[in-house]
């Protein structure tokens, strides 16, 4: 069971870790994953006693809140509200901080304090206090909540840094009245720290909103109203009131309200939202259509087949949201660091202050040396003030946010880009694991071939004529769901062959079927099934079978009462892009392998045509996963590409399972990646997207680590002005988000 929670009040990676830890500790929860970028938690559990309220309570106990289900809003409105709040906080902080800067400039460079020292100190304290306790109040509240819950976050560092700086102003003020020691005031810096922090929050909020544009666009694509026929009358109703089997009228230029089947009319439909394909698709009676796609010219009557959460669009949104909430293995290392980051930084800040106090001469010499080329260092402040200066800089320069945003923002942009191109990344781990694979196993039917086999030849081996043999075979296959059986039935119907009723139907997995037709037992299936039952196959028949198989045709034998009466040859056309895609796999360094239940000769013929050397043939559906295991036992990392139905065990067993869906068939739970388009070139696009996304994740993590590794030591040595330190911290987070957004320009072309 899964539950998705919208978390409120998270501001950094420490916050996400705190919520994740709180949810994981709820008895019965097997896994909890919190995404800072999307502000969502995905909780998995098997205990039926776990309720949303229990999970909500755990989040609240950690100092955060959960948005109730009935509070859901339009994503654009919600994002705009957050951006407006962040903007107003930033605006007020700078409206108060700019006067602080204007007052500080003459004091710093000319030693002139406007209104005298006392008035100057009071103005610094007053203005900074308003900045900290008005627009910065939420930051202080967040710091307090996380601190009392034993999981300090980024807000704690900002609160400690700004309040400590403000506190020095009060000490200096007391000295002015002869009641305290001489001390350099950093009160003005306190307001500037908070102003830069709130500016960083605003830019980060704006950038994160843009990073999630793709999924928000999907959520706003749904049609609002539907024109339906009820009781013989045409009426317009909200889409949310649609019911399965409602007949909808869709006129040119209108969105198709929900998933359905065309029952009357012809038109072309723009399905680009689903497949990324710009060319409209022709639709006629019997064809499936996808909700929210656009009818281009003719009027269609569509019978609703799926409504609400079961529609194609909602399935995509759910898959993408789950992917964005999942984690890439490389993120685990960053998570371990961010979990202890804030306490370590607080410890470092205290250690910095103590070190400056114990070794004032050593650090003082560094300050004197650095002041010759760094204008903001003033070695004349005194050892205590310099110690505070360095400690405050350490507190506000450390940035766990960049580490926490490095993976989820890249994954957010990558999954959104994928959704726009018909590539649904269901599990974040696939992004990383794909780069480690070296073998691509391709199911033949429906993956390399179109999966729409048709009868090409009918050969009788007895006195029975071809039409009568077809009548027996098609009647027996009438109850089969196998593509080859359906091909025989379709061929008979096309030739207006009357089918008999059957009894005693039995499907033999991967072998064939047995049924009683018109009082006779009919056996249809592979050559192996006939050999197994000791049904005689003459040399001439065997030669004929071999001839068809060399032509890449699958042969189905027909027997009546244990006597072979004929052969039906069936061909499954190869997809137009298969050969080109397989050549691209080779160029990318992968070894393509074809796996099929067909016999070796037919399989080899198909493989030769598309350029595959390695073939695994005569594999029953339940044996496919064992073949994947065999490849893995030989040290191979395997991608399995299949249709997600009889290939489900193999897709699950593979290191990365890629399920190819078609049209509305996207509810495939076994694939790590689901491709909406039934084209093999989509696999190439999926691999390129995964490579590009993982590259961004690595870049983000590198710069996040690099920033902290370089900047924190500089702050310890007293070389970073606290205000510049806070500005640099904000920039590091913003850099990660904007670098992730560049992923939207990734080249997914297959040529």
XYZ file of C-alpha atoms in Angstrom:
751
model
C 0.000 0.000 0.000
C 1.138 3.538 -0.733
C 0.214 6.961 0.590
C 1.345 10.300 -0.810
C 1.556 13.286 1.531
C 2.023 16.957 0.671
C 4.439 18.292 3.312
C 4.401 21.933 4.387
C 7.215 23.805 6.120
C 10.280 22.093 4.589
C 13.096 24.454 3.582
C 16.233 22.334 3.260
C 17.623 18.814 3.006
C 17.701 18.588 6.803
C 13.938 19.166 6.849
C 13.369 16.380 4.321
C 15.549 13.997 6.324
C 13.664 14.833 9.524
C 10.280 14.106 7.925
C 11.594 10.940 6.308
C 12.990 9.719 9.631
C 9.719 10.482 11.447
C 7.637 8.586 8.881
C 10.052 5.631 8.772
C 9.713 5.213 12.533
C 5.926 4.717 12.344
C 5.340 1.047 13.130
C 4.386 -0.841 9.975
C 5.964 1.571 7.494
C 8.334 -0.330 5.213
C 9.711 2.654 3.315
C 9.389 6.437 3.350
C 10.863 8.765 0.756
C 10.656 12.557 1.010
C 11.361 14.812 -1.945
C 12.427 18.353 -1.060
C 11.913 19.690 -4.584
C 8.292 18.502 -4.900
C 7.598 18.814 -1.142
C 6.001 15.368 -1.162
C 6.438 12.196 0.875
C 5.752 8.741 -0.551
C 5.095 6.163 2.177
C 4.909 2.404 1.573
C 3.378 0.064 4.160
C 1.705 -3.333 4.496
C 0.001 -2.727 7.825
C -3.694 -2.075 7.170
C -3.985 -0.266 10.505
C -1.810 2.617 9.280
C -3.987 5.596 8.436
C -3.279 8.968 6.879
C -3.956 10.516 10.295
C -1.181 8.432 11.909
C 1.273 9.520 9.248
C 0.137 13.129 9.561
C 0.671 12.960 13.337
C 4.243 11.697 12.847
C 4.985 14.597 10.474
C 3.496 17.135 12.886
C 5.514 15.693 15.781
C 8.634 16.350 13.683
C 7.643 20.014 13.434
C 6.040 20.070 9.986
C 2.518 19.811 8.591
C 0.555 17.857 5.982
C -1.820 19.454 3.501
C -5.200 17.707 3.740
C -6.579 15.900 0.679
C -9.589 18.193 0.497
C -7.262 21.214 0.361
C -5.917 20.334 -3.089
C -5.624 23.325 -5.393
C -4.715 24.064 -8.965
C -0.898 23.677 -9.160
C -0.533 27.032 -10.913
C -2.500 28.808 -8.160
C -0.580 27.038 -5.391
C 2.778 27.841 -7.008
C 1.787 31.484 -7.539
C 0.749 31.835 -3.881
C 4.094 30.467 -2.685
C 5.963 32.732 -5.079
C 3.952 35.780 -3.987
C 4.638 35.075 -0.294
C 8.370 34.597 -0.967
C 8.431 37.790 -3.074
C 6.808 39.944 -0.392
C 9.167 38.632 2.282
C 12.136 39.420 0.051
C 10.746 42.890 -0.800
C 10.182 43.838 2.854
C 13.579 42.508 3.915
C 15.371 44.684 1.354
C 13.134 47.716 2.019
C 14.557 47.630 5.550
C 18.066 46.396 4.689
C 18.925 49.006 2.044
C 18.756 51.805 4.676
C 21.086 49.669 6.840
C 23.590 49.521 3.987
C 23.303 53.268 3.331
C 24.002 53.960 7.019
C 26.933 51.514 7.146
C 28.844 52.874 4.121
C 29.948 56.256 5.655
C 30.668 54.538 8.993
C 32.853 51.864 7.359
C 34.829 54.147 5.026
C 34.858 57.522 6.838
C 34.178 56.585 10.450
C 31.077 58.826 10.396
C 28.015 57.569 12.286
C 24.838 59.394 11.283
C 23.261 61.043 14.347
C 26.122 59.974 16.551
C 27.226 56.561 17.816
C 24.158 55.976 20.003
C 21.618 56.811 17.282
C 23.608 54.762 14.770
C 23.626 51.676 17.030
C 19.907 52.023 17.786
C 19.061 52.288 14.077
C 21.173 49.228 13.227
C 19.512 47.179 15.984
C 16.011 48.489 15.205
C 16.073 47.948 11.439
C 17.744 44.518 11.672
C 15.303 43.412 14.380
C 12.335 44.242 12.135
C 13.927 42.298 9.228
C 14.560 39.263 11.434
C 11.256 39.249 13.311
C 8.877 40.311 10.502
C 9.754 38.850 7.054
C 12.222 36.460 8.748
C 9.765 35.239 11.411
C 8.900 32.013 9.556
C 12.607 31.149 9.406
C 12.880 31.618 13.186
C 9.770 29.492 13.757
C 11.137 26.760 11.523
C 14.437 26.878 13.400
C 12.677 26.593 16.770
C 10.448 23.692 15.668
C 13.303 21.677 14.208
C 15.575 22.396 17.199
C 13.068 21.279 19.881
C 12.376 18.119 17.843
C 16.071 17.234 17.881
C 16.523 17.563 14.107
C 18.071 20.999 13.437
C 17.778 22.212 9.846
C 19.094 25.030 7.668
C 16.791 27.519 9.410
C 18.720 26.875 12.639
C 21.986 27.974 11.021
C 20.421 31.165 9.633
C 18.627 31.923 12.919
C 21.781 31.366 14.981
C 23.905 33.453 12.619
C 21.505 36.392 12.372
C 20.551 36.403 16.087
C 24.209 36.129 17.154
C 25.066 39.084 14.901
C 22.105 41.039 16.299
C 23.247 40.186 19.832
C 26.612 41.860 19.267
C 24.713 45.116 18.647
C 23.165 44.947 22.116
C 26.592 44.295 23.681
C 28.024 47.333 21.836
C 25.010 49.395 22.899
C 25.520 48.462 26.554
C 29.176 49.519 26.237
C 27.983 52.911 24.961
C 26.138 53.291 28.283
C 29.232 52.098 30.197
C 27.575 48.776 31.146
C 29.459 46.255 28.989
C 32.819 45.379 27.423
C 33.972 47.069 24.219
C 32.690 45.053 21.278
C 32.360 45.521 17.533
C 28.682 45.543 16.471
C 27.553 43.248 13.674
C 23.879 44.239 14.122
C 23.628 45.635 10.594
C 25.019 42.402 9.202
C 22.209 40.485 10.978
C 19.532 42.103 8.805
C 21.603 41.628 5.659
C 22.062 37.917 6.393
C 18.286 37.448 6.643
C 17.659 39.571 3.522
C 20.046 37.466 1.430
C 18.514 34.302 2.877
C 14.973 35.385 1.914
C 16.201 36.439 -1.535
C 17.681 32.985 -2.014
C 14.365 31.466 -0.924
C 12.460 33.541 -3.476
C 14.764 32.713 -6.408
C 14.825 29.053 -5.367
C 11.007 28.930 -5.172
C 10.759 30.494 -8.625
C 13.347 28.126 -10.095
C 11.748 25.044 -8.507
C 8.393 26.100 -9.924
C 9.882 26.288 -13.398
C 11.658 22.953 -12.914
C 8.286 21.257 -12.335
C 6.514 22.984 -15.227
C 6.173 19.776 -17.255
C 4.172 17.907 -14.632
C 2.104 21.014 -13.824
C 1.310 21.362 -17.520
C 0.091 17.764 -17.583
C -2.131 18.440 -14.575
C -3.799 21.386 -16.306
C -4.414 19.639 -19.651
C -7.629 17.912 -18.605
C -10.825 18.968 -20.352
C -13.275 20.795 -18.096
C -16.589 19.845 -19.730
C -18.033 17.020 -21.831
C -20.950 16.942 -24.257
C -22.820 13.658 -23.809
C -25.998 11.936 -24.949
C -28.342 10.779 -22.168
C -31.896 9.616 -22.677
C -31.597 10.642 -26.294
C -30.746 14.227 -25.404
C -27.498 16.131 -25.816
C -26.218 17.842 -22.653
C -23.022 19.399 -21.270
C -21.662 18.209 -17.914
C -18.395 18.664 -15.935
C -15.786 16.015 -16.778
C -15.693 14.915 -13.131
C -19.337 13.752 -13.492
C -18.624 11.450 -16.447
C -19.415 7.761 -16.008
C -18.093 4.692 -17.789
C -20.147 3.933 -20.951
C -21.319 7.549 -21.342
C -21.426 8.470 -25.039
C -19.573 11.729 -25.709
C -19.807 13.939 -28.766
C -16.437 15.485 -29.636
C -16.494 18.156 -32.322
C -13.505 19.493 -34.303
C -11.097 21.523 -32.162
C -12.429 20.099 -28.868
C -10.533 18.028 -26.322
C -11.644 14.430 -25.909
C -12.979 14.544 -22.318
C -11.790 11.117 -21.152
C -10.356 7.807 -22.397
C -12.758 5.909 -24.627
C -13.528 4.040 -27.817
C -14.819 5.560 -31.043
C -18.305 4.207 -31.836
C -19.065 6.513 -34.746
C -17.274 8.977 -37.016
C -13.776 9.507 -38.391
C -11.182 12.143 -37.548
C -7.513 12.788 -36.925
C -6.487 13.311 -33.288
C -3.493 15.234 -31.918
C -1.957 12.813 -29.366
C 1.240 14.807 -28.788
C 0.582 15.147 -25.051
C 0.809 11.354 -24.758
C 3.424 10.391 -27.293
C 5.329 13.587 -28.053
C 4.502 12.904 -31.721
C 3.388 16.044 -33.553
C 1.593 14.280 -36.441
C -2.134 13.664 -35.811
C -3.336 10.024 -35.727
C -6.302 8.893 -37.808
C -9.164 7.472 -35.720
C -12.268 5.555 -36.821
C -14.896 3.240 -35.371
C -13.369 0.750 -32.895
C -10.197 2.770 -32.229
C -9.211 3.805 -28.723
C -8.735 7.491 -27.930
C -6.970 9.201 -25.038
C -8.605 11.772 -22.798
C -7.365 15.391 -23.154
C -6.056 14.789 -26.697
C -7.444 17.151 -29.364
C -9.895 16.204 -32.111
C -8.717 17.931 -35.282
C -11.422 17.729 -37.987
C -14.355 15.268 -38.035
C -16.995 14.818 -35.319
C -16.569 11.701 -33.166
C -18.913 9.766 -30.923
C -16.809 8.261 -28.158
C -17.915 5.792 -25.497
C -16.119 6.455 -22.176
C -14.062 3.474 -20.985
C -12.068 5.089 -18.138
C -12.865 8.013 -15.876
C -11.245 9.838 -12.948
C -8.007 8.431 -11.578
C -7.999 5.523 -14.069
C -7.504 7.691 -17.154
C -4.313 7.755 -19.159
C -3.458 11.310 -18.104
C -3.936 10.585 -14.404
C -1.853 7.417 -14.690
C 0.967 9.452 -16.226
C 0.744 12.075 -13.479
C 0.779 9.379 -10.782
C 3.774 7.614 -12.349
C 5.750 10.840 -12.727
C 4.972 11.944 -9.159
C 6.086 8.561 -7.812
C 9.283 8.760 -9.856
C 9.987 12.250 -8.527
C 9.442 10.940 -5.005
C 11.782 7.972 -5.503
C 15.523 8.096 -4.946
C 18.571 7.424 -7.050
C 21.159 5.189 -5.278
C 23.841 7.905 -5.496
C 21.602 10.135 -3.366
C 22.018 7.838 -0.350
C 25.548 9.152 0.215
C 24.346 12.762 0.094
C 21.491 11.873 2.468
C 23.901 10.451 5.043
C 25.847 13.714 4.961
C 22.820 16.022 5.119
C 21.401 14.013 8.044
C 24.311 15.171 10.245
C 25.209 18.341 8.354
C 23.593 20.989 10.573
C 24.841 19.575 13.933
C 28.341 19.279 12.452
C 28.256 22.902 11.223
C 27.054 24.138 14.614
C 29.942 22.202 16.171
C 32.360 23.708 13.641
C 31.108 27.234 14.373
C 31.619 26.740 18.121
C 35.042 25.180 17.493
C 35.937 28.136 15.236
C 35.073 30.637 17.976
C 36.997 28.645 20.613
C 40.032 28.261 18.305
C 40.147 32.009 17.614
C 39.931 32.691 21.342
C 42.658 30.178 22.263
C 45.029 31.067 19.403
C 44.336 34.783 18.795
C 47.877 35.510 17.595
C 47.877 32.739 14.982
C 44.491 33.712 13.538
C 45.248 37.408 13.999
C 48.285 37.085 11.738
C 46.079 35.457 9.083
C 43.635 38.374 9.420
C 46.424 40.945 9.015
C 47.822 39.102 5.977
C 44.370 38.680 4.347
C 43.364 42.305 4.983
C 45.993 43.406 2.453
C 43.900 41.961 -0.414
C 40.432 41.303 1.111
C 38.762 44.679 1.851
C 36.128 43.451 4.333
C 38.613 42.042 6.861
C 39.380 44.453 9.713
C 42.094 43.045 12.023
C 41.580 45.998 14.405
C 38.189 44.687 15.588
C 39.798 42.708 18.388
C 40.167 38.954 18.896
C 36.677 38.395 20.403
C 34.938 40.268 17.573
C 37.031 38.470 14.954
C 36.117 35.138 16.562
C 32.416 36.011 16.348
C 32.890 37.249 12.785
C 34.387 33.897 11.692
C 31.851 31.789 13.646
C 28.884 33.667 12.152
C 30.332 33.221 8.655
C 30.668 29.443 9.242
C 27.034 29.239 10.325
C 25.590 31.049 7.321
C 27.902 29.826 4.548
C 27.308 26.085 5.049
C 24.696 24.831 2.591
C 22.929 21.483 2.990
C 20.180 22.777 0.665
C 22.325 22.344 -2.444
C 23.076 18.737 -1.456
C 19.400 18.041 -0.827
C 18.256 19.590 -4.116
C 20.991 18.070 -6.304
C 19.179 14.819 -7.119
C 15.448 15.602 -6.857
C 15.543 18.728 -9.039
C 17.382 16.898 -11.844
C 15.005 13.932 -11.488
C 12.028 16.305 -11.548
C 13.120 17.937 -14.795
C 14.128 14.586 -16.322
C 10.835 12.848 -15.537
C 8.890 15.874 -16.787
C 10.840 15.934 -20.045
C 10.295 12.189 -20.365
C 6.535 12.528 -19.858
C 6.421 15.125 -22.644
C 8.102 12.602 -24.961
C 6.081 9.516 -23.994
C 8.816 8.185 -21.659
C 7.563 7.491 -18.139
C 10.347 6.917 -15.614
C 8.585 5.016 -12.813
C 11.592 4.408 -10.586
C 14.416 6.884 -10.068
C 16.978 4.101 -9.647
C 16.666 3.287 -13.369
C 18.338 6.610 -14.183
C 21.532 5.466 -12.503
C 21.381 1.733 -13.258
C 20.962 2.220 -17.022
C 24.494 3.551 -17.359
C 25.851 0.366 -15.755
C 24.112 -2.047 -18.167
C 25.753 -3.693 -21.163
C 23.118 -6.088 -22.592
C 19.689 -5.214 -24.022
C 17.349 -8.198 -24.196
C 14.495 -7.550 -26.643
C 11.307 -9.569 -26.706
C 10.444 -10.302 -30.346
C 6.662 -10.099 -30.564
C 5.350 -6.597 -30.009
C 8.818 -5.173 -29.430
C 10.923 -5.883 -32.520
C 7.858 -6.856 -34.526
C 4.489 -5.100 -34.616
C 2.824 -7.796 -32.540
C -0.018 -7.932 -35.079
C 0.583 -11.286 -36.808
C -1.468 -12.218 -39.864
C -1.973 -15.489 -41.737
C 0.061 -15.748 -44.949
C -0.296 -19.406 -46.006
C -2.715 -22.338 -45.522
C -1.438 -25.823 -46.408
C -3.423 -29.055 -45.976
C -1.699 -32.386 -45.383
C -4.846 -34.520 -45.656
C -8.035 -34.831 -47.715
C -9.477 -31.878 -45.816
C -9.770 -28.720 -47.918
C -8.095 -25.481 -46.745
C -11.355 -23.726 -45.806
C -12.579 -26.611 -43.639
C -9.191 -26.862 -41.914
C -9.339 -23.111 -41.245
C -12.893 -23.531 -39.896
C -11.739 -26.133 -37.356
C -8.621 -24.159 -36.395
C -10.357 -20.777 -36.011
C -13.215 -22.331 -34.024
C -10.722 -23.890 -31.600
C -8.753 -20.651 -31.273
C -11.901 -18.587 -30.662
C -11.328 -18.819 -26.910
C -7.586 -18.073 -27.072
C -6.008 -14.743 -26.152
C -2.686 -15.556 -27.837
C -1.771 -13.207 -30.751
C -1.271 -16.154 -33.138
C -4.670 -17.572 -32.231
C -6.271 -14.172 -32.739
C -4.563 -13.911 -36.143
C -6.187 -17.184 -37.227
C -9.636 -16.085 -35.969
C -9.306 -12.675 -37.669
C -8.295 -14.328 -40.956
C -11.323 -16.634 -40.816
C -13.672 -13.736 -40.093
C -12.184 -11.697 -42.952
C -12.938 -14.627 -45.286
C -16.461 -15.034 -43.834
C -15.804 -18.526 -42.487
C -18.541 -19.680 -40.095
C -17.166 -20.720 -36.697
C -18.538 -23.595 -34.628
C -19.181 -23.612 -30.900
C -16.533 -25.433 -28.884
C -16.229 -27.276 -25.579
C -13.402 -28.544 -23.391
C -11.050 -25.725 -24.303
C -7.508 -26.045 -22.841
C -4.621 -23.589 -23.343
C -1.132 -25.113 -23.046
C 1.166 -22.212 -22.138
C 3.716 -21.572 -24.864
C 2.686 -24.690 -26.805
C -0.841 -24.376 -28.210
C -4.497 -25.199 -27.524
C -6.782 -28.247 -27.461
C -10.554 -27.987 -27.936
C -13.547 -30.122 -28.912
C -14.993 -28.773 -32.172
C -18.046 -30.327 -33.824
C -17.502 -33.526 -31.857
C -13.817 -33.850 -32.791
C -10.692 -33.045 -30.796
C -8.691 -30.284 -32.463
C -5.046 -29.671 -31.563
C -3.323 -26.470 -32.697
C 0.213 -25.474 -31.778
C 3.941 -25.880 -32.170
C 5.708 -28.794 -33.771
C 6.986 -29.718 -30.298
C 3.414 -30.225 -29.054
C 2.717 -32.723 -31.859
C 5.979 -34.559 -31.199
C 5.121 -34.664 -27.513
C 1.808 -36.375 -28.364
C 3.465 -38.714 -30.905
C 1.470 -37.314 -33.827
C 3.220 -38.235 -37.074
C 4.851 -35.419 -39.077
C 5.954 -36.557 -42.551
C 9.296 -35.580 -44.073
C 7.552 -33.455 -46.714
C 5.640 -31.589 -44.021
C 8.837 -31.071 -41.997
C 10.554 -29.661 -45.100
C 7.631 -27.326 -45.740
C 7.764 -26.121 -42.124
C 11.492 -25.458 -42.482
C 10.914 -23.445 -45.670
C 8.396 -21.161 -43.956
C 10.628 -20.710 -40.923
C 13.530 -19.635 -43.131
C 11.188 -16.918 -44.401
C 10.742 -15.693 -40.786
C 7.215 -17.111 -40.667
C 5.830 -18.893 -37.624
C 4.162 -22.215 -38.381
C 1.138 -23.480 -36.482
C 0.208 -27.149 -36.983
C -3.419 -28.266 -36.995
C -4.439 -31.778 -35.896
C -7.838 -33.483 -35.707
C -8.229 -36.589 -33.568
C -4.455 -37.063 -33.281
C -3.879 -36.737 -37.060
C -1.971 -33.821 -38.620
C -4.276 -32.172 -41.170
C -2.498 -28.953 -42.076
C -0.106 -26.067 -41.538
C -0.930 -22.395 -41.047
C 1.963 -19.974 -41.680
C 1.814 -16.654 -39.842
C 4.062 -13.623 -40.233
C 4.503 -10.739 -37.805
C 5.824 -7.673 -39.663
C 8.952 -6.037 -38.278
C 8.511 -2.468 -37.030
C 9.870 0.181 -39.364
C 12.329 1.552 -36.804
C 13.626 -1.729 -35.334
C 16.664 -2.129 -37.573
C 17.796 1.473 -37.067
C 17.243 1.334 -33.287
C 19.227 -1.901 -32.921
C 22.111 -0.388 -34.921
C 22.028 2.592 -32.529
C 22.169 0.223 -29.507
C 25.373 -1.243 -30.907
C 26.847 2.207 -31.521
C 26.031 3.097 -27.907
C 28.011 0.066 -26.703
C 25.145 -2.310 -25.874
C 24.900 -5.948 -26.961
C 21.373 -6.618 -28.299
C 19.875 -10.056 -27.645
C 16.513 -11.241 -29.011
C 14.364 -13.507 -26.838
C 11.282 -15.294 -28.160
C 9.032 -18.301 -27.767
C 9.397 -18.945 -31.506
C 11.537 -21.758 -32.829
C 15.233 -21.214 -33.457
C 14.974 -21.051 -37.258
C 12.234 -18.393 -37.370
C 13.928 -16.424 -34.601
C 17.252 -16.446 -36.470
C 15.558 -15.222 -39.640
C 14.014 -12.222 -37.828
C 17.246 -11.523 -35.940
C 19.273 -11.556 -39.145
C 16.910 -9.069 -40.756
C 17.298 -6.533 -37.927
C 21.018 -7.115 -37.270
C 20.999 -9.158 -34.030
C 23.590 -11.923 -33.600
C 22.550 -13.382 -30.232
C 19.197 -15.180 -30.066
C 17.413 -16.992 -27.231
C 14.594 -19.026 -28.834
C 11.945 -21.602 -27.787
C 11.518 -19.848 -24.438
C 8.207 -20.273 -22.624
C 6.817 -17.144 -20.898
C 7.626 -18.440 -17.423
C 11.206 -19.216 -18.497
C 12.092 -15.711 -19.657
C 13.090 -14.493 -16.192
C 15.401 -17.529 -15.840
C 17.168 -16.511 -19.045
C 17.682 -13.021 -17.595
C 19.109 -14.615 -14.418
C 21.469 -16.714 -16.541
C 22.841 -13.612 -18.261
C 23.213 -11.865 -14.885
C 25.059 -14.873 -13.437
C 27.620 -14.380 -16.201
C 28.346 -10.897 -14.907
C 26.062 -9.010 -17.294
C 23.935 -6.017 -16.339
C 20.708 -6.443 -18.281
C 18.026 -4.183 -19.738
C 14.872 -6.105 -20.616
C 12.491 -4.580 -23.166
C 9.061 -6.181 -23.481
C 5.352 -5.504 -23.730
C 4.780 -5.732 -19.997
C 2.186 -8.540 -20.110
C 3.731 -12.002 -20.476
C 7.158 -10.369 -20.048
C 6.381 -9.089 -16.547
C 8.596 -11.558 -14.601
C 11.543 -10.883 -16.926
C 11.059 -7.117 -16.701
C 11.107 -7.374 -12.918
C 14.176 -9.648 -12.867
C 16.245 -7.407 -15.174
C 18.464 -4.689 -13.734
C 16.275 -2.234 -15.659
C 12.903 -3.223 -17.104
C 11.544 -1.140 -19.987
C 7.888 -1.856 -20.768
C 6.526 -0.820 -24.142
C 2.896 0.273 -23.958
C 0.619 1.408 -26.735
C -2.154 3.976 -26.572
C -3.965 3.804 -23.244
C -2.122 0.687 -22.100
C 0.248 2.411 -19.646
C -0.813 0.762 -16.383
C 2.233 -1.496 -16.453
C 3.530 -2.154 -12.961
C 6.516 -4.325 -13.885
C 8.642 -1.828 -15.821
C 11.078 0.653 -14.268
C 10.482 2.730 -17.394
C 7.271 2.679 -19.454
C 7.222 3.827 -23.081
C 3.878 5.085 -24.367
C 4.902 4.767 -28.011
C 5.267 1.208 -29.296
C 8.471 2.073 -31.140
C 11.905 0.654 -30.416
C 13.531 4.040 -31.017
C 11.791 5.191 -27.822
C 14.185 2.884 -25.950
C 17.075 4.877 -27.448
C 15.411 8.091 -26.250
C 14.882 6.611 -22.769
C 18.560 5.667 -22.502
C 19.659 9.131 -23.686
C 17.287 10.797 -21.215
C 18.571 8.658 -18.349
C 22.189 9.405 -19.249
C 21.496 13.150 -19.472
C 19.588 13.146 -16.143
C 22.291 11.227 -14.289
C 24.948 13.536 -15.730
C 23.076 16.513 -14.236
C 22.776 14.729 -10.880
C 26.549 14.164 -10.797
C 27.229 17.787 -11.774
C 24.880 19.051 -9.062
C 26.409 16.855 -6.355
C 29.932 17.813 -7.404
C 29.269 21.560 -7.196
C 27.335 21.199 -3.933
C 30.209 19.296 -2.317
C 32.846 21.518 -3.919
C 31.138 24.659 -2.623
C 31.015 23.423 0.966
C 34.532 21.937 0.902
C 36.032 25.245 -0.336
C 33.858 27.824 1.423
C 33.675 26.425 4.958
C 37.485 26.455 5.508
C 37.628 30.053 4.186
C 34.933 31.031 6.683
C 36.819 29.297 9.527
C 39.935 31.319 8.656
C 37.878 34.542 8.857
C 38.169 35.352 5.163
C 34.449 35.329 4.347
C 32.260 38.281 5.228
C 29.068 36.854 6.834
C 26.868 38.699 4.322
C 28.876 37.460 1.334
C 28.871 34.007 2.928
C 25.063 34.006 3.069
C 24.865 35.306 -0.513
C 27.202 32.526 -1.648
C 25.096 29.935 0.216
C 21.922 31.129 -1.525
C 23.695 31.097 -4.886
C 24.820 27.466 -4.486
C 21.209 26.270 -4.119
C 20.019 28.419 -6.994
C 22.870 27.138 -9.168
C 21.798 23.526 -8.582
C 18.191 24.263 -9.581
C 19.108 26.242 -12.702
C 21.660 23.630 -13.756
C 18.910 21.004 -13.512
C 16.631 23.137 -15.684
C 19.216 23.053 -18.465
C 18.267 19.370 -18.803
C 15.152 20.529 -20.672
C 17.441 21.193 -23.651
C 18.748 17.604 -23.704
C 19.047 16.083 -27.191
C 16.812 12.972 -27.331
C 16.978 12.578 -31.101
C 17.486 9.033 -32.384
C 19.258 9.907 -35.631
